[in-house]
PDB file of N, CA and C in Angstrom:
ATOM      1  N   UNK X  39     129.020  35.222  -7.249  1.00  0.00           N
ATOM      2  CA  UNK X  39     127.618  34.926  -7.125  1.00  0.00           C
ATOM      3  C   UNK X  39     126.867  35.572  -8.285  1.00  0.00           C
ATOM      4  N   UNK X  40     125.645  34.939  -8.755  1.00  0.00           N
ATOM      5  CA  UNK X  40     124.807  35.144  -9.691  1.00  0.00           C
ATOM      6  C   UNK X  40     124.001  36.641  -9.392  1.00  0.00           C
ATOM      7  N   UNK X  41     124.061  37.698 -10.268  1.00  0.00           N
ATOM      8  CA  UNK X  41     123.094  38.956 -10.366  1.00  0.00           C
ATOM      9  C   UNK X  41     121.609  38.409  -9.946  1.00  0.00           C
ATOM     10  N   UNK X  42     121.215  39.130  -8.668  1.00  0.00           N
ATOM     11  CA  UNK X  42     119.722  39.163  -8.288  1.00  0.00           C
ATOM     12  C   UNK X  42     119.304  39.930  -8.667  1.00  0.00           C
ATOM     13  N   UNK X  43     117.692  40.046  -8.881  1.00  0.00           N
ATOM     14  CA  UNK X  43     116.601  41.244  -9.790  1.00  0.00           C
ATOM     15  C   UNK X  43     115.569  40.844  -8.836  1.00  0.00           C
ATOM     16  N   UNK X  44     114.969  41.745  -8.111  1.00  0.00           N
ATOM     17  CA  UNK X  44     113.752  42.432  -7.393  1.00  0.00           C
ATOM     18  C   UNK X  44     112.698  43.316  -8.113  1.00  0.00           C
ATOM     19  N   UNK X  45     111.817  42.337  -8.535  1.00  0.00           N
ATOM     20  CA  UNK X  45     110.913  42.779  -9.905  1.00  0.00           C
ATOM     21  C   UNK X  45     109.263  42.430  -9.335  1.00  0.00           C
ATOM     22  N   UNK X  46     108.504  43.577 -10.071  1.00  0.00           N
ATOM     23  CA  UNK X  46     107.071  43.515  -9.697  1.00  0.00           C
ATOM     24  C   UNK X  46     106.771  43.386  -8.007  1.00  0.00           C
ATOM     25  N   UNK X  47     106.094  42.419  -7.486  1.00  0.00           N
ATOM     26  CA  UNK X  47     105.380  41.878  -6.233  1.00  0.00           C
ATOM     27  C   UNK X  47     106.731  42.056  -5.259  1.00  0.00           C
ATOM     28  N   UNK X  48     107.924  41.071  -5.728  1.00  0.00           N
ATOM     29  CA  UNK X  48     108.861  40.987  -4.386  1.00  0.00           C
ATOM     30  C   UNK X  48     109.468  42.550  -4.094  1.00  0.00           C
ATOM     31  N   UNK X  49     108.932  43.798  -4.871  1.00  0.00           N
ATOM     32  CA  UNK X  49     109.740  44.707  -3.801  1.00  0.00           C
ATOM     33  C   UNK X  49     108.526  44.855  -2.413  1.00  0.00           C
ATOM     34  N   UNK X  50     107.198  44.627  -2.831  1.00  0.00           N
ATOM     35  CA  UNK X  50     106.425  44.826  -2.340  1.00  0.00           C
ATOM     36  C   UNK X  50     106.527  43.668  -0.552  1.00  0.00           C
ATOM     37  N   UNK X  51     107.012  42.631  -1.265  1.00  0.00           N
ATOM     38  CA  UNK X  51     107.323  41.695  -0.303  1.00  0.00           C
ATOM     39  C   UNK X  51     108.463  42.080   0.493  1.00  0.00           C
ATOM     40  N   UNK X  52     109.564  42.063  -0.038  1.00  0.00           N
ATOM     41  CA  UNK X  52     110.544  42.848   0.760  1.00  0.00           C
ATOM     42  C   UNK X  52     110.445  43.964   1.466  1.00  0.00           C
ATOM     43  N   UNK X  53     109.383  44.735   1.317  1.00  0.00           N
ATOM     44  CA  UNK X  53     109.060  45.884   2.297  1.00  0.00           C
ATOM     45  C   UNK X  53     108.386  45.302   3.550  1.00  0.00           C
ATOM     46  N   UNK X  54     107.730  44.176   3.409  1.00  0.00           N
ATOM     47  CA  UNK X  54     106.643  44.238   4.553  1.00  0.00           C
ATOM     48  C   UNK X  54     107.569  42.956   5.463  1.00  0.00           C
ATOM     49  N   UNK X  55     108.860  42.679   5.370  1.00  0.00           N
ATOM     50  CA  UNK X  55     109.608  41.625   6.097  1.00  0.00           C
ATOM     51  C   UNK X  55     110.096  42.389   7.319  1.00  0.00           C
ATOM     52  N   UNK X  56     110.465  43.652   7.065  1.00  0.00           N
ATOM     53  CA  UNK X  56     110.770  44.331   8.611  1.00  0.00           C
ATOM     54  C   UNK X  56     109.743  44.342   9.710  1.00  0.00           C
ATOM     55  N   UNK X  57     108.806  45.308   9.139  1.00  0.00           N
ATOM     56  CA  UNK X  57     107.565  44.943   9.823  1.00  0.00           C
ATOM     57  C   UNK X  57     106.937  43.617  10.759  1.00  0.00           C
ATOM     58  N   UNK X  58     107.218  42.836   9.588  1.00  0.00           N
ATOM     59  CA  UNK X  58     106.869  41.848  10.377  1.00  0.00           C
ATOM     60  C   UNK X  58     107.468  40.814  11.076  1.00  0.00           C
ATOM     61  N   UNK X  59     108.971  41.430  11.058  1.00  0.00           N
ATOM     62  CA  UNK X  59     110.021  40.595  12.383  1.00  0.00           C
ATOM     63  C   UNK X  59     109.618  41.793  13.440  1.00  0.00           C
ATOM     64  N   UNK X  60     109.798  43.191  13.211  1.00  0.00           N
ATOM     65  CA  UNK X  60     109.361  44.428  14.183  1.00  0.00           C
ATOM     66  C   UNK X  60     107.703  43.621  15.191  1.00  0.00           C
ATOM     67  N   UNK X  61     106.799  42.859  14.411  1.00  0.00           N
ATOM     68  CA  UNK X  61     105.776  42.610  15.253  1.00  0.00           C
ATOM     69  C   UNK X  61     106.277  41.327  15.889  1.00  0.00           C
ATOM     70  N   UNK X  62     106.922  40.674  15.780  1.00  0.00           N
ATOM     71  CA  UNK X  62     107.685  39.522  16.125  1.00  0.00           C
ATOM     72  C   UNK X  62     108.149  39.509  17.693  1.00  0.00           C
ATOM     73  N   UNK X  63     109.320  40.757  17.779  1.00  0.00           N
ATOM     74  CA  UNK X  63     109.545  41.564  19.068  1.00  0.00           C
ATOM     75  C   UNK X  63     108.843  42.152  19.774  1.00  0.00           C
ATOM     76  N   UNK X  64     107.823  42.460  19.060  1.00  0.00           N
ATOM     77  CA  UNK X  64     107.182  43.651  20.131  1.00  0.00           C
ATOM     78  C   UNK X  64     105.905  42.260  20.930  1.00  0.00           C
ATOM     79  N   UNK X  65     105.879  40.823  20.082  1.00  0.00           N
ATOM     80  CA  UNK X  65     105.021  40.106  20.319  1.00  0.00           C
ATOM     81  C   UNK X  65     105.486  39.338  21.537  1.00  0.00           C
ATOM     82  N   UNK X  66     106.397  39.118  21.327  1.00  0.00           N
ATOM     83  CA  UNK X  66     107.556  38.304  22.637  1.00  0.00           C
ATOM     84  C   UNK X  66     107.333  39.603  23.785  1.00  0.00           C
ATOM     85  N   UNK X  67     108.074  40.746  23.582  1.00  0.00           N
ATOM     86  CA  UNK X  67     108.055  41.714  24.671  1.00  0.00           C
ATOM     87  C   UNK X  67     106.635  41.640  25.308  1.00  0.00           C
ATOM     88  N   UNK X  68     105.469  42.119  24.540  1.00  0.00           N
ATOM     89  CA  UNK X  68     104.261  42.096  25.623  1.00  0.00           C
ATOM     90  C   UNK X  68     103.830  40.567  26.151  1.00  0.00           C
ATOM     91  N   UNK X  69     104.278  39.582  25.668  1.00  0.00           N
ATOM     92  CA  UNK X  69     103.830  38.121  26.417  1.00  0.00           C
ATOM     93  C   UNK X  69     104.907  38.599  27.528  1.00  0.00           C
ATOM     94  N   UNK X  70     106.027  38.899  27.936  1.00  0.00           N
ATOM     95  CA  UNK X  70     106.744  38.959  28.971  1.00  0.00           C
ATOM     96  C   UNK X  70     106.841  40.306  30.263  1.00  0.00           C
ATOM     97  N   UNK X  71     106.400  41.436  29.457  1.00  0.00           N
ATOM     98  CA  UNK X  71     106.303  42.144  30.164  1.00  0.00           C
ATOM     99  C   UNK X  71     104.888  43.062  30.232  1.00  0.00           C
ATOM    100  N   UNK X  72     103.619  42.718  29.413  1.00  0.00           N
ATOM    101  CA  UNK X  72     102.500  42.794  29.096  1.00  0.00           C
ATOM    102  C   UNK X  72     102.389  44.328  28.164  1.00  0.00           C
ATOM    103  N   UNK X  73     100.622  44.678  27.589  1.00  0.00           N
ATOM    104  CA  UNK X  73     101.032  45.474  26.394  1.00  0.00           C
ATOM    105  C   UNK X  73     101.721  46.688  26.328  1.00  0.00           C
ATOM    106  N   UNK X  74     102.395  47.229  27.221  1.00  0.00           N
ATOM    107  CA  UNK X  74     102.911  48.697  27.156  1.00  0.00           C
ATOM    108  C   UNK X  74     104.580  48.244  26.923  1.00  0.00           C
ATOM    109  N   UNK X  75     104.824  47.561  26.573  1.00  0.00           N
ATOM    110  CA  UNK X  75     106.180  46.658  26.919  1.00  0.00           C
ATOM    111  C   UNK X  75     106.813  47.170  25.632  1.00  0.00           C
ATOM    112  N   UNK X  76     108.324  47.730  25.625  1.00  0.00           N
ATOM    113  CA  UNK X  76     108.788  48.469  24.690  1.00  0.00           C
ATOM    114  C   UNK X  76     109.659  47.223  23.859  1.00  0.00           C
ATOM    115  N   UNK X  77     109.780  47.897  22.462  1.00  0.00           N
ATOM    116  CA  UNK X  77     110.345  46.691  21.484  1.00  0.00           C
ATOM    117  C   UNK X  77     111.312  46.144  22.359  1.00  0.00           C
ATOM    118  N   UNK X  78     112.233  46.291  22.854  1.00  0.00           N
ATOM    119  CA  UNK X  78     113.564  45.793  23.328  1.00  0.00           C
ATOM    120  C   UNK X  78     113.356  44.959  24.740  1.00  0.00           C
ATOM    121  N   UNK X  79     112.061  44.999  24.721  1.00  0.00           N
ATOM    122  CA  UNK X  79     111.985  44.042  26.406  1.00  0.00           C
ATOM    123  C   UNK X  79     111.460  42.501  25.929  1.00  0.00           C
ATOM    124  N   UNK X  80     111.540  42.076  24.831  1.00  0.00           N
ATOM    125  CA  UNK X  80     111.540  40.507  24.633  1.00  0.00           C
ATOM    126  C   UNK X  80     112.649  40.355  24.727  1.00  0.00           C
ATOM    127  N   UNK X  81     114.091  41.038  24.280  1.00  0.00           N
ATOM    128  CA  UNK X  81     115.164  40.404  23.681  1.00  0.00           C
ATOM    129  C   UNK X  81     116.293  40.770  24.661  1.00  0.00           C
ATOM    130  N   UNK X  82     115.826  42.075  25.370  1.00  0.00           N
ATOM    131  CA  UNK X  82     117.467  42.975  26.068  1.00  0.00           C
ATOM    132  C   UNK X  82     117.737  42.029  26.741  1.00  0.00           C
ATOM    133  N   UNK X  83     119.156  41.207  27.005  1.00  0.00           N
ATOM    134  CA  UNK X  83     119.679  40.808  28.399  1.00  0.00           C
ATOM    135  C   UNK X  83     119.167  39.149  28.366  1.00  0.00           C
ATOM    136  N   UNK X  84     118.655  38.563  27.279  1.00  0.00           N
ATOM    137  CA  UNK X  84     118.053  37.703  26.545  1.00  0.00           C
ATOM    138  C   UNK X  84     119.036  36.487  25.832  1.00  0.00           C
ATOM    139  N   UNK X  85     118.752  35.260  26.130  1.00  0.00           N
ATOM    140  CA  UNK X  85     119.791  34.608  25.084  1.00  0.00           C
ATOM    141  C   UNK X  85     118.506  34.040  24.178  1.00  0.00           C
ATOM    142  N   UNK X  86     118.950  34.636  22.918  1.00  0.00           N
ATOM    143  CA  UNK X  86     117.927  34.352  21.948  1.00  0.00           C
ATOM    144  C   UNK X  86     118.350  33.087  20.769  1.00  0.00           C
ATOM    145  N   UNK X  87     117.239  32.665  20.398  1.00  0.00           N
ATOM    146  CA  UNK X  87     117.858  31.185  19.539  1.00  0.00           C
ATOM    147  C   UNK X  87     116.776  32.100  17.983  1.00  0.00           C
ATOM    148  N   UNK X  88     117.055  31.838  16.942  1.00  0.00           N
ATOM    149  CA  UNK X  88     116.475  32.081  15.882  1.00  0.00           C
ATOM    150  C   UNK X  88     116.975  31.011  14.831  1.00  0.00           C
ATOM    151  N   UNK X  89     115.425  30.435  13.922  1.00  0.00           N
ATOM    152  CA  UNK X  89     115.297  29.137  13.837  1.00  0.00           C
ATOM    153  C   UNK X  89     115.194  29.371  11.908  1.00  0.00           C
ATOM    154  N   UNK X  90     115.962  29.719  11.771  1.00  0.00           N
ATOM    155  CA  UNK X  90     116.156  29.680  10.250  1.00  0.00           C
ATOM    156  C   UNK X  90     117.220  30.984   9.837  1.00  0.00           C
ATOM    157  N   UNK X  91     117.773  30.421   8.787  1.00  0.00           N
ATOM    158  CA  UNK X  91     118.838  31.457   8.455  1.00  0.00           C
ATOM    159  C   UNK X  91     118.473  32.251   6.825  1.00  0.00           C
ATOM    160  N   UNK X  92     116.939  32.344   6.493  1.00  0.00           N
ATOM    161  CA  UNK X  92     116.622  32.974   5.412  1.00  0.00           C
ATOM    162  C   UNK X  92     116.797  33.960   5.960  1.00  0.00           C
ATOM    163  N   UNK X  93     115.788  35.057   4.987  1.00  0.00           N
ATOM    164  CA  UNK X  93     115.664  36.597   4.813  1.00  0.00           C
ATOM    165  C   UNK X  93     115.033  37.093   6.157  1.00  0.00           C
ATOM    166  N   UNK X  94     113.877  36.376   6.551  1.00  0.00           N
ATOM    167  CA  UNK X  94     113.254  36.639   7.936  1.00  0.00           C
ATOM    168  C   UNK X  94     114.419  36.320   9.009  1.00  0.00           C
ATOM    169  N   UNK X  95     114.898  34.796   9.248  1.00  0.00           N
ATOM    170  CA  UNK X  95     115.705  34.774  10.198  1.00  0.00           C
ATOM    171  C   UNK X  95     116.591  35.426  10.371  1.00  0.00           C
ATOM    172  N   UNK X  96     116.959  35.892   9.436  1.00  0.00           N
ATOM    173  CA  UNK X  96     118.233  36.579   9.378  1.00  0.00           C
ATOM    174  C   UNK X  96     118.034  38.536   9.983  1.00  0.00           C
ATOM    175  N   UNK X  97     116.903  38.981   9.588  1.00  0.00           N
ATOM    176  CA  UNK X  97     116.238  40.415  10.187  1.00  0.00           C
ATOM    177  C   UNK X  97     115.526  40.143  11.701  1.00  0.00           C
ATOM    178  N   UNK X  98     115.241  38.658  12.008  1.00  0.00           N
ATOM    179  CA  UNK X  98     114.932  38.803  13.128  1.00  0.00           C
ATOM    180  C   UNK X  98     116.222  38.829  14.141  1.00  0.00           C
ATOM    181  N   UNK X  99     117.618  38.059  13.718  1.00  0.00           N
ATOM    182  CA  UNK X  99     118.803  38.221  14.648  1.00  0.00           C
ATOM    183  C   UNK X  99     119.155  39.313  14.591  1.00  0.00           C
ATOM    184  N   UNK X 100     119.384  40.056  13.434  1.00  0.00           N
ATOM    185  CA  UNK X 100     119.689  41.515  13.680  1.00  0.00           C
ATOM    186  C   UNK X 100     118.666  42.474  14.515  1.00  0.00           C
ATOM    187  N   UNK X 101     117.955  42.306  14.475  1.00  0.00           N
ATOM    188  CA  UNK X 101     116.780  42.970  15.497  1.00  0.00           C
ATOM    189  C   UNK X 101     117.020  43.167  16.958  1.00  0.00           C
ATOM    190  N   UNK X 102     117.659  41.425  17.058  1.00  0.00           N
ATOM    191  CA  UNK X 102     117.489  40.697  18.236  1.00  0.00           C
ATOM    192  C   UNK X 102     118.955  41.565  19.207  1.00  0.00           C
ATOM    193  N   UNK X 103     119.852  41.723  18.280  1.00  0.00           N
ATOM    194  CA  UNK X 103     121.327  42.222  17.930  1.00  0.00           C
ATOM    195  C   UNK X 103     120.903  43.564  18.805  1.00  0.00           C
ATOM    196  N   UNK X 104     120.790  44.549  17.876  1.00  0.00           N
ATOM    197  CA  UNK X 104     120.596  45.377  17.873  1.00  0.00           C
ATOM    198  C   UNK X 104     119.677  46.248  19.215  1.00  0.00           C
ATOM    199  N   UNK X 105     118.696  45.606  19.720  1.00  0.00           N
ATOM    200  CA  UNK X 105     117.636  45.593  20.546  1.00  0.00           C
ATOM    201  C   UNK X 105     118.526  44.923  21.930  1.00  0.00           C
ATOM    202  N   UNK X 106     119.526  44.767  22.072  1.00  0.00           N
ATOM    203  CA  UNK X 106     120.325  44.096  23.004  1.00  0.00           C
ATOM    204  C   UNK X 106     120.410  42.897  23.657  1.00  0.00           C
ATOM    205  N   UNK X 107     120.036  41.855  22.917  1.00  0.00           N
ATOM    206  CA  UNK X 107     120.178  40.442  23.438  1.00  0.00           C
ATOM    207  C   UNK X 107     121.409  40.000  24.042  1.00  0.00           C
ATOM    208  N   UNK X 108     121.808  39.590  24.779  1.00  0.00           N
ATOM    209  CA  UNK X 108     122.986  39.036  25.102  1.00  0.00           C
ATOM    210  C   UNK X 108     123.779  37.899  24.471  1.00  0.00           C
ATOM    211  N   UNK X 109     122.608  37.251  23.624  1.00  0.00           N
ATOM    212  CA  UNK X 109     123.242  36.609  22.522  1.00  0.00           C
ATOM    213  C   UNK X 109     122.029  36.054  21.772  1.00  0.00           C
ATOM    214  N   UNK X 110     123.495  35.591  20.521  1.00  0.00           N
ATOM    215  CA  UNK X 110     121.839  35.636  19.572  1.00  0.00           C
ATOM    216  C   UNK X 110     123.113  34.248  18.470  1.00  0.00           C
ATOM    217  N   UNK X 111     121.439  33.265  18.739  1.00  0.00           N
ATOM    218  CA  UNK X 111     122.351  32.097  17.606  1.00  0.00           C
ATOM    219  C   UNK X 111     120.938  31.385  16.596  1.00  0.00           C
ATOM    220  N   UNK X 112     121.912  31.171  15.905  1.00  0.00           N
ATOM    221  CA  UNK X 112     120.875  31.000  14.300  1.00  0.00           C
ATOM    222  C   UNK X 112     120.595  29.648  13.832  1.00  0.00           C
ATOM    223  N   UNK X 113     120.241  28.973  14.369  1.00  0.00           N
ATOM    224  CA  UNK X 113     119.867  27.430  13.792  1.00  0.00           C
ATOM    225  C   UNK X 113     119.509  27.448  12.199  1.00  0.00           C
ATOM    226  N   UNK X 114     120.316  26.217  11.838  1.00  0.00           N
ATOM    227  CA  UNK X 114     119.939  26.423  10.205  1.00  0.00           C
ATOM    228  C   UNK X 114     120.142  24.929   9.667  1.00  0.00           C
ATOM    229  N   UNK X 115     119.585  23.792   8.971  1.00  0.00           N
ATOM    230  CA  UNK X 115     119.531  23.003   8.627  1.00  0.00           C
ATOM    231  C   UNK X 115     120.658  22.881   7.109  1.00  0.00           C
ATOM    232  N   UNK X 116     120.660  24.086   6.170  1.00  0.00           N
ATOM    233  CA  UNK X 116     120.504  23.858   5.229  1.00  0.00           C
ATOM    234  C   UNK X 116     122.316  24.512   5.086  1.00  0.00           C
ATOM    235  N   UNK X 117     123.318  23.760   4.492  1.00  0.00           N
ATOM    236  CA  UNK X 117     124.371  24.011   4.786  1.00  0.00           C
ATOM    237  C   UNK X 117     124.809  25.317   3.957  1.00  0.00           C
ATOM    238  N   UNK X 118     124.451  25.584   2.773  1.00  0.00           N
ATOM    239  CA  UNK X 118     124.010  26.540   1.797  1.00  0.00           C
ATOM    240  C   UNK X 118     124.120  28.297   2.432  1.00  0.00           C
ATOM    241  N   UNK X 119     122.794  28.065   2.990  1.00  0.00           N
ATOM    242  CA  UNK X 119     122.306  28.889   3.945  1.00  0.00           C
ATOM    243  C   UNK X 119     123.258  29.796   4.792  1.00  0.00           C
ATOM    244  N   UNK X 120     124.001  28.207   5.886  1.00  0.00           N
ATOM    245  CA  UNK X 120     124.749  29.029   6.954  1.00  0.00           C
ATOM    246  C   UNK X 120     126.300  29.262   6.283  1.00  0.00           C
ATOM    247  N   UNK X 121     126.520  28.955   5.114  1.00  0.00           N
ATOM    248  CA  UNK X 121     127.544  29.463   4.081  1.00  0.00           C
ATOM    249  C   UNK X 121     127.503  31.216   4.295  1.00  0.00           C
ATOM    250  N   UNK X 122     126.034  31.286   3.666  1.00  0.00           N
ATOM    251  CA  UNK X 122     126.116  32.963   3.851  1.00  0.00           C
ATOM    252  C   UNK X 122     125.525  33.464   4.669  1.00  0.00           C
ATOM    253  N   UNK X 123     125.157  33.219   5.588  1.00  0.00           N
ATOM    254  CA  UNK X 123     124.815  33.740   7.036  1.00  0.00           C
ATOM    255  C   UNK X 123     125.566  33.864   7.776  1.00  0.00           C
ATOM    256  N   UNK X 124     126.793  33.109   7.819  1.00  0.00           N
ATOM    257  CA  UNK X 124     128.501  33.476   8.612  1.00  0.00           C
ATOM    258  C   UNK X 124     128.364  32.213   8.930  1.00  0.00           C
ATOM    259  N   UNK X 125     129.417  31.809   9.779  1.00  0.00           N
ATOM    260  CA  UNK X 125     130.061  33.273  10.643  1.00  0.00           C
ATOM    261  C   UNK X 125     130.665  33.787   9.990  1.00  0.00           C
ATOM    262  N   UNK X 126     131.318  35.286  10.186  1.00  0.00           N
ATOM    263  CA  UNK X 126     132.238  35.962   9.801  1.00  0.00           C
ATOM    264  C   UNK X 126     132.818  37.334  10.843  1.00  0.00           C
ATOM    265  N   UNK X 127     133.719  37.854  10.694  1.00  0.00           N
ATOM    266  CA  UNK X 127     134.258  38.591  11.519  1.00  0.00           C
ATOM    267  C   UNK X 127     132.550  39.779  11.936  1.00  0.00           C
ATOM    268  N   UNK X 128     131.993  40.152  10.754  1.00  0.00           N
ATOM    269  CA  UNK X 128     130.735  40.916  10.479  1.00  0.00           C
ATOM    270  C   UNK X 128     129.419  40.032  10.982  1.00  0.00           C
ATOM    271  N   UNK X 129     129.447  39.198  11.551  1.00  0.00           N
ATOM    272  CA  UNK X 129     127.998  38.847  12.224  1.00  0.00           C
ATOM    273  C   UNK X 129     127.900  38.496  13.380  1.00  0.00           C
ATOM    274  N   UNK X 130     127.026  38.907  13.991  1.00  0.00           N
ATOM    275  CA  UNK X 130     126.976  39.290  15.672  1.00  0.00           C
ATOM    276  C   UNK X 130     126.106  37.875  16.297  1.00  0.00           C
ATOM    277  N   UNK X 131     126.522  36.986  15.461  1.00  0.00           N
ATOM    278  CA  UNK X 131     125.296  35.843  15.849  1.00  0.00           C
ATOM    279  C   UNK X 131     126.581  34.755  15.467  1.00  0.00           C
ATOM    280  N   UNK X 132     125.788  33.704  16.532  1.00  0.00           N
ATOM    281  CA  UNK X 132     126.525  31.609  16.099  1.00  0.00           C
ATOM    282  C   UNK X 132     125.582  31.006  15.153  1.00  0.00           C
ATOM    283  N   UNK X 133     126.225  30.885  14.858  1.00  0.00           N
ATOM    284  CA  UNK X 133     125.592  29.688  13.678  1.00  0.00           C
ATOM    285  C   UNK X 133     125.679  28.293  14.459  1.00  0.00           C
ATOM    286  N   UNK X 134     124.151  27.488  13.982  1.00  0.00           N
ATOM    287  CA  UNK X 134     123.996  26.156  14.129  1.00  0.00           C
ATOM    288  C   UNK X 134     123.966  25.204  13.659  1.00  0.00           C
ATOM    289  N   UNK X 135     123.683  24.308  13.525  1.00  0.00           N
ATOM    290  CA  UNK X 135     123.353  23.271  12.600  1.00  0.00           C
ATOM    291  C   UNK X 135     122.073  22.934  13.006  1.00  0.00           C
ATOM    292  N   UNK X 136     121.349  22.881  12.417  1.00  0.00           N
ATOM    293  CA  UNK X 136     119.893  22.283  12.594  1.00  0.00           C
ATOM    294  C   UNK X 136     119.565  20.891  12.173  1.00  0.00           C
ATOM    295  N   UNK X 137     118.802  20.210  12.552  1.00  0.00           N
ATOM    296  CA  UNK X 137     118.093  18.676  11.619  1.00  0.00           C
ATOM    297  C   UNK X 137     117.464  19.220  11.083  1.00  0.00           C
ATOM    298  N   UNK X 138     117.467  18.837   9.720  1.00  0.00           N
ATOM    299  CA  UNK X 138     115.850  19.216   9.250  1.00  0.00           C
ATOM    300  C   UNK X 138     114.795  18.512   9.409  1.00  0.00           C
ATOM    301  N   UNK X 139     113.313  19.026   9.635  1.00  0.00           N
ATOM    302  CA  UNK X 139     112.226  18.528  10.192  1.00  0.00           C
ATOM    303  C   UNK X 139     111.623  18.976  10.694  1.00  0.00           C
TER     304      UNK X 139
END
């Protein structure tokens, strides 16, 4: 694979992608268990679907992972994509096939 470079603006961007899968969870958790609702109560015990296999989709399954979902699968249109998104022995998620649209 081709050398990537993270220059000017995108480190700035790449910082604020956790964050904002982190408000993602905590946004699901209080619609379900209202606002005192801890990160892990959208997802624990949860079969979770996540709808793209970029940089976001990909930090929101690990989140989802991690935070204890009972499962966690990755819809992805773009065949590219779920090339490097897995599966592989190392990812805790199914891969899908998506339509695009």
């Amino acid at each position: 694979m081709g050398e990537h470079r993270v220059v000017g603006d995108q480190r700035r961007d790449l910082a604020q992608m956790g964050p904002i899968r982190v408000n993602g969870l905590l946004h699901a958790a209080a619609a379900l268990e209202g606002p005192r609702a801890t990160l892990d109560a959208g997802v624990r015990d949860r079969h979770v679907l996540v709808v793209g296999a970029g940089v976001i989709g990909l930090l929101s399954a690990l989140l989802a992972v991690r935070h204890g979902a009972a499962s966690v699968s990755v819809a992805e249109p773009s065949a590219q994509r779920r090339a490097v998104a897995g599966p592989s022995a190392s990812t805790p998620w199914t891969m899908l096939t998506a339509a695009p649209g």
